[in-house]
Amino acid sequence: MTDRELAGRIALVTGGSRGIGRAVCRRLARAGAWVAINHSSSHEAAAETLAQIRAEGSEGGVYQADVSSFEATDAMFGSIEADRGPVDLLVTNAGIASFRDDVDMPVELWRRILSVNLDCTFNCVWRAREHMLARGDGRIVCISSINGLAPTTMRRDRLIAYGTSKSAIIGFSRNCAVAFGPAIRVNCVAPGLVDTEMTRDMPDEMRQRIIASTPAGRAGTPDDIAELTYFLLSDAAGFMTGQTCVASGGLVTLP
Ligand code: NAP
């Protein structure tokens, strides 16, 4: 990987306004990509991501869209294409979770978690693939979770919806890797616990139990996940597609 390997490339990161998405935006921008920073409602935070990218000498733009809607996603891709051209690097990162203690999971919450986490991934991949297939070149990383590989032992009803949505993302990306190869490489990243706004409402006892079971002895940082995502988008990962790469400090190990 060279310092500015992604120069001339156009990247789209969904949910780029904070947390893992922001770190991914910054990493891709440092590697030379022009980065479209998507968010649904946190406009100031997305503008802050762009300011940080510019402070590091790179460029990008902010694109508001609720990517759980195909129509909104389509319009956002249209705006990026009009401003800069088609997307060559896609990171589907937008997602929601609920770690609250309540045993009950209302049906509406099941639908919302499935819709945001899975439809956001489908909508963006579906829209991005048109140009990627036409050009014979595209790279996609879908952000899943270790909860998509192994159910949590934390016994939270709400994590059933989250884990199911993240398993579906893994299945979706594997199928896409087969259907769109060799033009497009599609891989998944499955992070373990990462300190972000998403995990802020996790009960402290739950957080401590996870860290105590993690060989690395700590929670992950957004930069940990951004480095792996960048690797998968780079030429160095040219022989990798259809894979799920776990970054969990050893909490989950694949056979
Ligand atoms: P976060 O801090 O809550 O950030 C979530 C991002 O997604 C925000 O930028 C949010 O922007 C955006 N978003 C949510 N719904 C959206 C929608 N419908 N359309 C567009 N953007 C939307 O979360 P995070 O911890 O960085 O998580 C990022 C991804 O990593 C998620 O897919 C999550 O499931 C996954 N992950 C996280 C962890 C962890 O421990 N943190 C572990 C494993 C996997 P707005 O506020 O503008 O909506």
CSV table of C-alpha atoms in Angstrom, one decimal, residues 2 98 111 113 236 238:
chain,number,residue,atom,x,y,z
A,2,THR,CA,1.5,3.4,-1.0
A,98,SER,CA,-30.2,-0.9,21.0
A,111,ARG,CA,-38.6,-3.8,11.7
A,113,ILE,CA,-33.3,-2.4,13.1
A,236,ALA,CA,-3.0,-5.3,-1.2
A,238,GLY,CA,-6.7,-7.9,-4.4
